[in-house]
Coordinates of C-alpha atoms in Angstrom, one line a residue:
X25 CA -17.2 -6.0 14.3
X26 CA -19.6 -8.2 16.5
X27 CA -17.2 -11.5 16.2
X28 CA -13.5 -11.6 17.0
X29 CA -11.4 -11.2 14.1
X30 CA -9.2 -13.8 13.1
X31 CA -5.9 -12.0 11.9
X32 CA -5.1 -8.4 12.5
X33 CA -3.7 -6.5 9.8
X34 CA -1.3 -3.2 10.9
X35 CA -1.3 -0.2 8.6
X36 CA 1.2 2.7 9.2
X37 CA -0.1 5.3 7.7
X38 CA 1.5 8.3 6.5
X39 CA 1.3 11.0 3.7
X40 CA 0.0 8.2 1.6
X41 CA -3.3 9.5 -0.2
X42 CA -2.0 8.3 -3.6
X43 CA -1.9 4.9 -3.0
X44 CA -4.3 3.9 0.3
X45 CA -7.7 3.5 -1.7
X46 CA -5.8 0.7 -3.7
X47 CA -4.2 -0.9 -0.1
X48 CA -7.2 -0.7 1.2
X49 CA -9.6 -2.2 -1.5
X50 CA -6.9 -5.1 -2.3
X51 CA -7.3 -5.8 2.0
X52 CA -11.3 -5.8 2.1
X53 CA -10.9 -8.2 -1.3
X54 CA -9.2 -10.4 0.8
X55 CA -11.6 -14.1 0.5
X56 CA -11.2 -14.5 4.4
X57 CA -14.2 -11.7 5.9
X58 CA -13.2 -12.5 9.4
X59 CA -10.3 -10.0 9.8
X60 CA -9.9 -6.0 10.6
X61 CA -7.8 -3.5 9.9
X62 CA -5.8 -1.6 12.3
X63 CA -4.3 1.8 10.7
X64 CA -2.0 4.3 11.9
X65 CA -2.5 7.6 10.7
X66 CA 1.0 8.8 11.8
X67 CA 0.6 12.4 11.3
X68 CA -0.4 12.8 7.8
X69 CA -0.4 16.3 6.7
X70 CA -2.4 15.3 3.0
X71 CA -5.8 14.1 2.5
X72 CA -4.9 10.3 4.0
X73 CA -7.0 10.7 7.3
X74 CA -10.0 11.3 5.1
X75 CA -9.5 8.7 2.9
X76 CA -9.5 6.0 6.5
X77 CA -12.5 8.0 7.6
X78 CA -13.9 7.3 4.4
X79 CA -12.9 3.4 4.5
X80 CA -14.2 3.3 8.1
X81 CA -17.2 4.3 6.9
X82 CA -17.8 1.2 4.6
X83 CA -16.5 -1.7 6.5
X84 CA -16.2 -1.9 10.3
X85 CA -13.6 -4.2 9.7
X86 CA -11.3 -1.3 9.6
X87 CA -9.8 0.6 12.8
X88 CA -9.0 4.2 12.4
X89 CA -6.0 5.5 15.0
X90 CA -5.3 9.0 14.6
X91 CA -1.9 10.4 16.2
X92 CA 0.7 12.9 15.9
X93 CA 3.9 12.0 13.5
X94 CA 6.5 9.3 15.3
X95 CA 7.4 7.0 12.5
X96 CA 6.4 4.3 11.5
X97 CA 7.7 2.1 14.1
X98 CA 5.8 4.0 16.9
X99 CA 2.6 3.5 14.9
X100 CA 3.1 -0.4 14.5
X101 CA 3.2 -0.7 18.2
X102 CA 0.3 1.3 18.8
X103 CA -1.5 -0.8 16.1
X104 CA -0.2 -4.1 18.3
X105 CA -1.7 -3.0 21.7
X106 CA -5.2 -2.7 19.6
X107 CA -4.8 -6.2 17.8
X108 CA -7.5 -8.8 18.7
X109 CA -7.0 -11.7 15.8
X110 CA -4.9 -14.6 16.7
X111 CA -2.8 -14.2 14.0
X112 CA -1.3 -10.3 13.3
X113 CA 0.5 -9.4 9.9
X114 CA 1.4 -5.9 8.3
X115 CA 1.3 -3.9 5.1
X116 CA 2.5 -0.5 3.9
X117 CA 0.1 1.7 2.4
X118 CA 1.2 1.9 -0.7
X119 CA 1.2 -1.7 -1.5
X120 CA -1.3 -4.6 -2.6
X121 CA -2.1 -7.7 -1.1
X122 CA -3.2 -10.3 -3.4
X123 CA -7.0 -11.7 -2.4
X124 CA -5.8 -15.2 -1.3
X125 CA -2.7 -14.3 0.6
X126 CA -4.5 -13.9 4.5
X127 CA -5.9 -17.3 4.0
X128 CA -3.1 -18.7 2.1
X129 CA -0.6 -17.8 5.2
X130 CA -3.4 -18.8 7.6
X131 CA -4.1 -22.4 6.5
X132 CA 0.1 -23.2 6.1
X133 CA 0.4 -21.2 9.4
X134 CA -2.0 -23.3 11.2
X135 CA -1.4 -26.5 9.8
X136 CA 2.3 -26.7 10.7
X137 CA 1.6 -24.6 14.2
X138 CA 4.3 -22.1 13.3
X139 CA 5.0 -18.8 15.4
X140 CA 5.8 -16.8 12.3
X141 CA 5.4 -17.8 8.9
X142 CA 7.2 -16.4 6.0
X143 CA 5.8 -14.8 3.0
X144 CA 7.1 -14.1 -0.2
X145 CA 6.3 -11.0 -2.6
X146 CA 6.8 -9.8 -5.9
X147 CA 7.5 -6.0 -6.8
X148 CA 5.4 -3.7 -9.0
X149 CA 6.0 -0.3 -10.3
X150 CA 2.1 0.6 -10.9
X151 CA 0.0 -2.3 -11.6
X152 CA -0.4 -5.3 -9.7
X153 CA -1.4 -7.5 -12.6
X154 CA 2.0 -7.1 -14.2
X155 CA 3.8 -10.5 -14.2
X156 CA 4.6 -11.9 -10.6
X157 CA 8.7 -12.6 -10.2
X158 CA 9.5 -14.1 -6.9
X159 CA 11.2 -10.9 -4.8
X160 CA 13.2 -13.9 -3.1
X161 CA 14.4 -16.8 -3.8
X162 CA 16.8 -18.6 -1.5
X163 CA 14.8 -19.2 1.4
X164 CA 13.8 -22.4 2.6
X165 CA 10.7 -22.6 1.0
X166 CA 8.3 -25.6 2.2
X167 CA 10.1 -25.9 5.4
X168 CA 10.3 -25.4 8.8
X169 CA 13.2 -24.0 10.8
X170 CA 13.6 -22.2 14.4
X171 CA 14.9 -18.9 14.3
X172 CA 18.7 -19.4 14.9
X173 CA 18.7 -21.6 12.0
X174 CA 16.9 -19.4 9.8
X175 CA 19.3 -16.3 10.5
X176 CA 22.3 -18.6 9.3
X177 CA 20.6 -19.9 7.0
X178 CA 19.7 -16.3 5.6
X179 CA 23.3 -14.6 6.0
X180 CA 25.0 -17.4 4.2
X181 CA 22.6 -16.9 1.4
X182 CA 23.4 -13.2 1.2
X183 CA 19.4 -13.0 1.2
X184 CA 17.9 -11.6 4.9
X185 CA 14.2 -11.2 3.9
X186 CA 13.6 -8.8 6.9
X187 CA 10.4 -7.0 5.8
X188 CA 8.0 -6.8 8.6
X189 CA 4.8 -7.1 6.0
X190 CA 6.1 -10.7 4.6
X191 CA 5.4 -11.7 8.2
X192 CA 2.7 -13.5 9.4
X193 CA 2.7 -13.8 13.3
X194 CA 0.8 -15.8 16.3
X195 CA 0.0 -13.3 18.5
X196 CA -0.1 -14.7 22.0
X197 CA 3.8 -15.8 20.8
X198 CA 4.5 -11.8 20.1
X199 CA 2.5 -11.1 23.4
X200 CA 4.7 -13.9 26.1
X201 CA 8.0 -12.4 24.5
X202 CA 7.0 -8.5 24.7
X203 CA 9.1 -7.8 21.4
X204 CA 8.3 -4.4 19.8
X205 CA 9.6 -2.0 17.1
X206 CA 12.5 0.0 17.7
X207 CA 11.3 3.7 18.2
X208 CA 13.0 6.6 16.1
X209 CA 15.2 4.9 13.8
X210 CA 15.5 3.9 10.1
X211 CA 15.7 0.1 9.4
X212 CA 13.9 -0.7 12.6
X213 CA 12.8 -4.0 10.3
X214 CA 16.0 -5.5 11.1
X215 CA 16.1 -5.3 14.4
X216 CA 12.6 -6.6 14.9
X217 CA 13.1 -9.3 12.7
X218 CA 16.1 -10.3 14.2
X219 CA 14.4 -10.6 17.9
X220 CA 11.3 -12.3 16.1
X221 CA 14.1 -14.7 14.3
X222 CA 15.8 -15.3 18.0
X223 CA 12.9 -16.4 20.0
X224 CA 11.0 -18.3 17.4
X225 CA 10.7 -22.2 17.6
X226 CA 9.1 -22.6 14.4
X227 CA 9.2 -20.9 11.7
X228 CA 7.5 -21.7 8.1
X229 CA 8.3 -20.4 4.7
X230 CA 5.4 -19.9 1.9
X231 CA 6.8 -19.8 -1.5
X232 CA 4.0 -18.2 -3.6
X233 CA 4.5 -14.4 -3.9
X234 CA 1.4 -13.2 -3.2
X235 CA 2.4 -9.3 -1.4
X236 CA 3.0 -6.9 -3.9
X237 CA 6.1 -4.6 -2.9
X238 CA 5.3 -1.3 -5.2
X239 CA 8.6 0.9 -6.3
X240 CA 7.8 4.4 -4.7
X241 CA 10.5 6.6 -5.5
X242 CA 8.9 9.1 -2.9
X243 CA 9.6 6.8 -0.2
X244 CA 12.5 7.2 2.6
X245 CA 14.7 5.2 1.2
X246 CA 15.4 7.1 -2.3
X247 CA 15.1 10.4 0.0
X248 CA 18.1 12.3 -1.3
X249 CA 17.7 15.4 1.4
X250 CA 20.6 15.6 3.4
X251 CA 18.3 15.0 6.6
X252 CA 17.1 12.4 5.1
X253 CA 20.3 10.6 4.2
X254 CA 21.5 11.2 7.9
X255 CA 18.9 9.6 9.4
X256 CA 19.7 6.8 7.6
X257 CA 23.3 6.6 8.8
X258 CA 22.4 7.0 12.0
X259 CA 20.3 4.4 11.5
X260 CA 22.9 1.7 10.3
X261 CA 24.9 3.2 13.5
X262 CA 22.3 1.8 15.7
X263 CA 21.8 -1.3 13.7
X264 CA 25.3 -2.4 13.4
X265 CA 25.5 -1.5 17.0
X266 CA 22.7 -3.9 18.1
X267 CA 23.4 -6.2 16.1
X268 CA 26.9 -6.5 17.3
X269 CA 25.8 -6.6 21.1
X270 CA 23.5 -9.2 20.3
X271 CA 26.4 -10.9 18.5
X272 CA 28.6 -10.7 21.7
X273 CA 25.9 -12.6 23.5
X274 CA 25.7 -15.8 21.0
X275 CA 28.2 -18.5 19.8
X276 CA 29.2 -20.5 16.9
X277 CA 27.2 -20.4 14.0
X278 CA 24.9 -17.9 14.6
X279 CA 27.5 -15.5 16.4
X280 CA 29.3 -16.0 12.7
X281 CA 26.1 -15.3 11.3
X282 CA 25.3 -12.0 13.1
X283 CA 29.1 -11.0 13.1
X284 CA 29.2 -11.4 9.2
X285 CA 25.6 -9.5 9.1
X286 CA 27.0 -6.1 11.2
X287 CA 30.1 -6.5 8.6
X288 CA 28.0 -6.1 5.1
X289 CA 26.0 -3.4 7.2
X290 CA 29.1 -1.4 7.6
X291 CA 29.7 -1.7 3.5
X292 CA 26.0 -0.7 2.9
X293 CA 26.7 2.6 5.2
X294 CA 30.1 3.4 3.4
X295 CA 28.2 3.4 0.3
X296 CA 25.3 5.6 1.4
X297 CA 28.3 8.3 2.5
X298 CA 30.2 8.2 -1.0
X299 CA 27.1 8.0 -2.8
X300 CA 24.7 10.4 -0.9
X301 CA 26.5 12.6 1.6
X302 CA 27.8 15.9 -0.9
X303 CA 28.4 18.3 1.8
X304 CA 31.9 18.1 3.5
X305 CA 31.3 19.8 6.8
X306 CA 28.3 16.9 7.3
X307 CA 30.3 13.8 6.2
X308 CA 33.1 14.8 8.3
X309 CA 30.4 15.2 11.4
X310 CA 29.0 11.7 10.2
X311 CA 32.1 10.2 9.9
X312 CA 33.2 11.6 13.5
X313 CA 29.9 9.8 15.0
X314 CA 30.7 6.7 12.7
X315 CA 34.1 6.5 14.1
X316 CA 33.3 6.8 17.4
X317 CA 30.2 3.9 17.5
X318 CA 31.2 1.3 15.2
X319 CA 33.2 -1.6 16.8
X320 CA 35.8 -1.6 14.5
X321 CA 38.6 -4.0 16.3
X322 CA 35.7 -6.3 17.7
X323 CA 34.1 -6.5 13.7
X324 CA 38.0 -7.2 12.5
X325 CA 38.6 -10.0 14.8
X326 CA 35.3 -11.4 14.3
X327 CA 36.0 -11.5 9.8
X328 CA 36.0 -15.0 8.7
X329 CA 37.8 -14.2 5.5
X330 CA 39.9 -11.8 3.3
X331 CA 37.1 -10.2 1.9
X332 CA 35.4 -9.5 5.0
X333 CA 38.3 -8.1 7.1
X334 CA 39.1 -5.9 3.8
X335 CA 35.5 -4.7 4.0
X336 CA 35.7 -3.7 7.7
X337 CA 39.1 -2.4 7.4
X338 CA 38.4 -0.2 4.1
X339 CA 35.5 1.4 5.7
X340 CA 37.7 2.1 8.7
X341 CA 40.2 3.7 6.7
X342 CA 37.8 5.9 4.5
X343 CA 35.9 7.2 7.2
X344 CA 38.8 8.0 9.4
X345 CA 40.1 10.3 6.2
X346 CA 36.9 12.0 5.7
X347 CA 36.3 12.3 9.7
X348 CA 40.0 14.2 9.3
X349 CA 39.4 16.5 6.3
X350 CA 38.4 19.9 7.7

């Protein structure tokens, strides 16, 4: 491109032939030209390098970065140091991006000089076109909030839209805080979003779901290999971990907030172990490293209610009997 793009769009890529072409064409339809494309390939070991050559090839909007496999989360921040529009926003390769949403998010961006702005989405299983359901529905829509406000706000809805491609970011505000991805980890969303969340001002929430979240059964998260499922608990380790040490640092509503946030995490990682971990020589070596990283007497004085001290103290008690069983 001869002109500096306007927004940067971020594109991890990886083992995602099936899907790019229809990524990619739904970006390039977008009705805002002055944009570009920054993808990842992270290590794909199926044809998806030579589908970005091929895309690269056609529009010079798009950047091609080729690197060896380090998740997704490494790939992002590469993507970041390459990022020249003053506004940067992400999708995953196997979605679609309706052809307003970039300008949509710019203009309400702009007009209410926001340092993030809020999407919303609707879900697919193949075709776009089916009928668009709002993915969520108890954000603030039409407003502005800082960050502390919106995390409250969030956790006491039970609804934490934490998705890194519903945002829609200023760069130079990304840039002056130096936040990045967590490297290595699963649910490295969370923890960006919740730095993001913590140094924003101002913060604006589009209602019109206009990203299309596809159902990919292939993805990480319906990965029923036993590495696979690990990764994942040791992922809600760290996550529960950080976000009770940010927790520590805060106070009133939002150290409630982040406090009540690390509790529901713990009953989303007791369910992954009854549901997904078969093998008993592995859940009791999960449940040893659970035992010995999750807070559990800080998390129990921090429960605002019944139900949440019974949450923390169940999960205690289960995974100190299946850390026990030989």
């Amino acid at each position: 491109m001869n002109t500096t793009p306007q927004i940067s769009v971020i594109v991890p890529v990886f083992n995602a032939s099936k899907h790019l072409d229809h990524l990619l064409q739904s970006l390039f339809d977008q009705d805002i030209r002055e944009i570009e494309v920054i993808a990842v390939n992270d290590g794909s070991t199926d044809g998806s390098l030579s589908i970005l050559e091929k895309w690269s090839n056609i529009d010079s909007r798009l950047m091609v970065i080729d690197t060896p496999n380090g998740g997704p989360s490494k790939a992002r921040n590469i993507a970041i140091s390459h990022a020249r529009g003053d506004w940067l926003c992400f999708a995953d390769a196997d979605d679609w991006v309706a052809p307003e949403t970039l300008r949509y998010w710019q203009s309400l961006a702009e007009r209410h000089e926001v340092d993030v702005l809020i999407g919303n989405a609707f879900s697919f299983d193949k075709d776009p076109a089916e009928k668009r359901e709002m993915l969520f529905t108890q954000q603030p829509w039409g407003a502005c909030l800082d960050g502390e406000s919106w995390i409250t706000h969030a956790v006491a809805q039970n609804e934490w839209p934490h998705y890194c491609w519903l945002q829609f970011i200023r760069r130079d505000f990304l840039a002056s805080h130096a936040i990045a991805f967590p490297e290595g980890v699963i649910h490295e969303d969370v923890l960006w979003t919740m730095e993001l969340a913590l140094a924003a001002e101002r913060i604006y929430f589009a209602a019109e779901p206009c990203y299309g979240y596809r159902h990919n059964p292939a993805s990480i998260m319906h990965n029923t290999d036993a590495a696979a499922v690990a990764r994942r608990i040791r992922g809600y380790l760290f996550l529960i971990g950080e976000i009770v040490k940010t927790g520590r640092e805060t106070k009133g509503a939002l150290r409630k907030a982040l406090f009540l946030q690390a509790n529901r995490e713990c009953g989303h990682l007791l369910g992954l172990f009854r549901k997904r971990v078969q093998d008993m020589q592995t859940r009791r070596s999960l449940a040893c490293e659970a035992m010995q990283k999750i807070p559990f007497k800080l998390l129990l004085r921090e429960a605002r209610s019944a139900k949440e001290a019974w949450r923390i103290a169940r999960a205690w008690l289960l995974l100190k009997a299946m850390a026990a069983k030989a």
